[in-house]
Amino acid sequence: SAVISQKPSRDICQRGTSLTIQCQVDSQVTMMFWYRQQPGQSLTLIATANQGSEATYESGFVIDKFPISRPNLTFSTLTVSNMSPEDSSIYLCSVEDDKQIGNTIYFGEGSWLTVV
Amino acid sequence: GENVEQHPSTLSVQEGDSAVIKCTYSDSASNYFPWYKQELGKRPQLIIDIRSNVGEKKDQRIAVTLNKTAKHFSLHITETQPEDSAVYFCAARGYGQNFVFGPGTRLSVLP
């Protein structure tokens, strides 16, 4: 499977600030996704990062709060804007392995954000 | 849209015993069902998956069974070991759809 690197791995952020998370994949992939995992909770899809076009957001998530870039087939960023304590979560980049039948998804190490 | 339920939410077993986690899904069009294991402080990792044209799949101590009629699938872990302690997530996906994850099961294997 692809090697997915995320940074930062962990950060403590001040309320009202914004933070950009980077996701780098070691091979070209068609589909990249951003998930949020709140403390003790399951995985919730924020958006699909589309290469060369605007991301596709899931219900409850908006571009102003979570702007996403996907400049090429190996890289994406997620910005968490105007952070509040409720944004304290793990943010996970994931990619779809379209070389395997079934197209399963694999996750990066995650970015653990704490908003104070 | 798809809805995935998972039971139990927590499970404690003695080392060496078996553990079973069950998930139900709502969309009969879903055709792919992976299971992920997430250890504390780490990313979710795929441990086994099954497609809708298969009823059972096994990989050493873990197996997954699928009942399409009843729309449920289960993870079976035999001869559990302390390193099996983790949170397990099931997921369901239909063709062209995004994954929907279950709420998770926290498994504790007691020595």
Coordinates of C-alpha atoms in Angstrom, one line a residue:
Chain A
S1 CA 0.0 0.0 0.0
A2 CA 1.0 3.6 -0.4
V3 CA 3.1 5.4 2.2
I4 CA 1.1 8.4 3.6
S5 CA 2.9 11.1 5.6
Q6 CA 1.1 13.8 7.5
K7 CA 2.4 16.8 9.3
P8 CA 2.2 18.1 11.9
S9 CA 1.7 14.9 13.8
R10 CA 0.6 16.9 16.8
D11 CA -0.1 20.5 17.7
I12 CA -1.6 22.7 20.4
C13 CA -3.4 25.6 18.9
Q14 CA -4.8 28.9 20.2
R15 CA -8.5 29.6 19.9
G16 CA -9.2 31.7 16.8
T17 CA -6.2 30.7 14.8
S18 CA -5.9 28.5 11.8
L19 CA -3.7 25.5 11.1
T20 CA -2.8 23.8 7.8
I21 CA -2.2 20.0 7.8
Q22 CA -0.2 18.5 4.9
C23 CA -0.5 15.1 3.4
Q24 CA 2.1 13.6 1.1
V25 CA 1.8 10.2 -0.6
D26 CA 4.7 8.3 -2.1
S27 CA 2.8 7.5 -5.3
Q28 CA 0.1 9.0 -7.5
V29 CA -3.4 8.3 -6.3
T30 CA -6.7 9.3 -7.7
M31 CA -8.7 9.6 -4.6
M32 CA -7.7 11.4 -1.4
F33 CA -9.9 12.0 1.6
W34 CA -9.9 13.9 4.9
Y35 CA -11.5 12.4 8.0
R36 CA -12.0 13.7 11.5
Q37 CA -12.0 11.6 14.5
Q38 CA -13.2 13.3 17.7
P39 CA -12.0 11.9 21.0
G40 CA -13.4 8.4 21.6
Q41 CA -15.5 8.6 18.4
S42 CA -15.6 7.0 15.0
L43 CA -14.3 8.3 11.7
T44 CA -16.3 11.0 9.9
L45 CA -15.6 12.1 6.4
I46 CA -14.9 15.8 6.0
A47 CA -14.4 15.9 2.2
T48 CA -13.0 14.3 -0.9
A49 CA -9.9 16.2 -2.1
N50 CA -10.3 16.5 -5.9
Q51 CA -7.2 17.2 -8.0
G52 CA -7.4 20.4 -9.9
S53 CA -10.9 21.3 -8.7
E54 CA -12.8 22.2 -5.5
A55 CA -13.2 19.6 -2.8
T56 CA -16.5 17.8 -2.3
Y57 CA -17.7 18.4 1.2
E58 CA -19.9 16.1 3.3
S59 CA -23.0 17.4 5.1
G60 CA -22.0 19.5 8.1
F61 CA -18.6 20.6 6.7
V62 CA -18.1 23.8 4.8
I63 CA -15.2 25.2 2.7
D64 CA -14.9 28.3 4.8
K65 CA -14.1 26.3 7.9
F66 CA -12.1 23.5 6.2
P67 CA -10.5 24.7 3.0
I68 CA -8.7 22.0 1.1
S69 CA -6.1 22.0 -1.6
R70 CA -5.1 19.2 -4.0
P71 CA -2.5 20.6 -6.4
N72 CA -1.4 17.3 -7.7
L73 CA -1.9 13.5 -7.4
T74 CA 0.5 13.1 -4.4
F75 CA -0.3 16.0 -2.1
S76 CA -3.2 17.7 -0.3
T77 CA -3.7 20.1 2.5
L78 CA -6.5 20.6 5.0
T79 CA -6.8 23.9 6.9
V80 CA -8.8 24.1 10.1
S81 CA -9.9 27.8 10.3
N82 CA -10.8 29.9 13.2
M83 CA -10.4 27.1 15.6
S84 CA -12.4 26.5 18.8
P85 CA -12.0 23.8 21.4
E86 CA -14.7 21.7 19.6
D87 CA -12.2 21.3 16.7
S88 CA -9.8 19.3 19.0
S89 CA -9.6 16.1 17.1
I90 CA -7.5 13.8 15.1
Y91 CA -7.5 14.7 11.4
L92 CA -6.6 11.8 9.1
C93 CA -5.6 11.9 5.5
S94 CA -6.6 8.8 3.6
V95 CA -6.1 7.5 0.1
E96 CA -7.8 4.9 -2.0
D97 CA -5.7 2.1 -3.3
D98 CA -7.0 1.9 -6.8
K99 CA -4.5 -0.7 -7.8
Q100 CA -6.3 -3.3 -5.7
I101 CA -9.7 -4.8 -6.4
G102 CA -12.2 -3.3 -4.0
N103 CA -10.4 0.0 -3.7
T104 CA -9.9 0.0 0.0
I105 CA -8.6 3.1 1.8
Y106 CA -5.5 3.6 3.9
F107 CA -4.8 6.2 6.5
G108 CA -2.0 8.5 7.3
E109 CA -0.6 8.7 10.8
G110 CA -3.0 11.5 11.7
S111 CA -2.6 15.0 13.0
W112 CA -3.6 15.3 16.7
L113 CA -4.9 18.9 17.3
T114 CA -5.7 20.3 20.7
V115 CA -7.3 23.8 20.7
V116 CA -6.9 25.8 23.9
Chain B
G1 CA -27.7 6.9 2.8
E2 CA -25.9 4.1 4.4
N3 CA -26.0 3.6 8.2
V4 CA -23.7 1.2 10.0
E5 CA -24.3 -0.1 13.5
Q6 CA -21.8 -2.0 15.5
H7 CA -22.1 -4.1 18.7
P8 CA -20.9 -4.4 21.3
S9 CA -19.4 -1.0 22.0
T10 CA -17.0 -2.6 24.5
L11 CA -15.9 -6.2 24.9
S12 CA -13.6 -7.8 27.4
V13 CA -12.3 -11.4 27.0
Q14 CA -9.8 -13.6 28.7
E15 CA -6.6 -14.2 26.8
G16 CA -7.1 -17.3 24.6
D17 CA -10.8 -16.9 24.3
S18 CA -12.6 -15.8 21.1
A19 CA -14.1 -12.4 20.4
V20 CA -16.9 -11.6 18.0
I21 CA -18.0 -8.1 16.8
K22 CA -21.0 -7.7 14.7
C23 CA -22.0 -4.9 12.3
T24 CA -25.3 -4.3 10.5
Y25 CA -25.7 -2.0 7.4
S26 CA -28.8 -0.5 5.9
D27 CA -28.0 -0.1 2.1
S28 CA -28.4 -3.3 0.2
A29 CA -26.3 -1.9 -2.5
S30 CA -23.2 -1.9 -0.3
N31 CA -20.7 -4.4 -1.6
Y32 CA -17.5 -4.0 0.3
F33 CA -16.9 -4.4 4.0
P34 CA -13.5 -3.8 5.6
W35 CA -12.4 -4.0 9.2
Y36 CA -9.9 -1.6 10.8
K37 CA -7.9 -1.9 14.0
Q38 CA -6.9 1.2 15.8
E39 CA -4.4 0.9 18.7
L40 CA -4.1 3.7 21.2
G41 CA -2.5 6.7 19.6
K42 CA -2.1 5.2 16.2
R43 CA -3.9 5.3 12.8
P44 CA -6.6 2.8 11.8
Q45 CA -5.1 -0.1 10.0
L46 CA -6.9 -2.5 7.7
I47 CA -6.9 -6.0 9.1
I48 CA -9.4 -7.9 6.8
D49 CA -12.1 -7.2 4.3
I50 CA -14.8 -9.0 2.5
R51 CA -16.8 -8.4 -0.7
S52 CA -20.4 -9.1 -1.2
N53 CA -19.8 -12.1 -3.5
V54 CA -18.1 -14.0 -0.7
G55 CA -19.6 -15.4 2.5
E56 CA -16.5 -15.8 4.6
K57 CA -12.8 -14.9 4.6
K58 CA -10.1 -16.0 7.0
D59 CA -6.6 -14.8 7.7
Q60 CA -4.9 -16.8 10.5
R61 CA -6.6 -15.9 13.7
I62 CA -9.1 -13.5 12.2
A63 CA -12.1 -14.1 10.0
V64 CA -15.0 -12.2 8.7
T65 CA -18.5 -13.5 7.7
L66 CA -21.1 -11.8 5.7
N67 CA -24.8 -12.4 5.6
K68 CA -26.2 -10.3 2.7
T69 CA -29.8 -11.3 3.3
A70 CA -29.7 -10.1 6.8
K71 CA -27.3 -7.2 6.0
H72 CA -24.8 -8.0 8.7
F73 CA -21.2 -9.0 8.9
S74 CA -19.0 -10.1 11.8
L75 CA -15.4 -10.1 12.8
H76 CA -14.2 -13.2 14.6
I77 CA -10.9 -13.3 16.5
T78 CA -9.8 -16.6 17.9
E79 CA -7.1 -17.3 20.5
T80 CA -7.0 -13.7 21.5
Q81 CA -3.8 -12.2 22.7
P82 CA -3.1 -9.0 24.7
E83 CA -1.9 -7.3 21.5
D84 CA -5.4 -7.7 20.1
S85 CA -6.5 -5.0 22.5
A86 CA -7.6 -2.0 20.4
V87 CA -10.7 -0.3 19.0
Y88 CA -12.1 -2.1 16.0
F89 CA -14.1 -0.3 13.3
C90 CA -16.2 -1.9 10.6
A91 CA -17.2 0.0 7.4
A92 CA -19.5 -0.5 4.5
R93 CA -19.2 0.9 1.0
G94 CA -21.3 0.7 -2.2
Y95 CA -20.0 1.1 -5.7
G96 CA -19.0 4.8 -6.2
Q97 CA -19.9 5.6 -2.7
N98 CA -17.8 6.8 0.3
F99 CA -17.1 4.5 3.2
V100 CA -19.4 4.7 6.2
F101 CA -17.8 3.6 9.5
G102 CA -19.4 2.0 12.5
P103 CA -19.0 3.6 15.9
G104 CA -16.3 1.2 17.0
T105 CA -15.8 -1.6 19.5
R106 CA -13.2 -1.3 22.3
L107 CA -11.7 -4.8 22.8
S108 CA -9.8 -5.6 25.9
V109 CA -8.0 -8.9 26.2
L110 CA -7.3 -9.7 29.8
P111 CA -4.1 -11.7 30.7

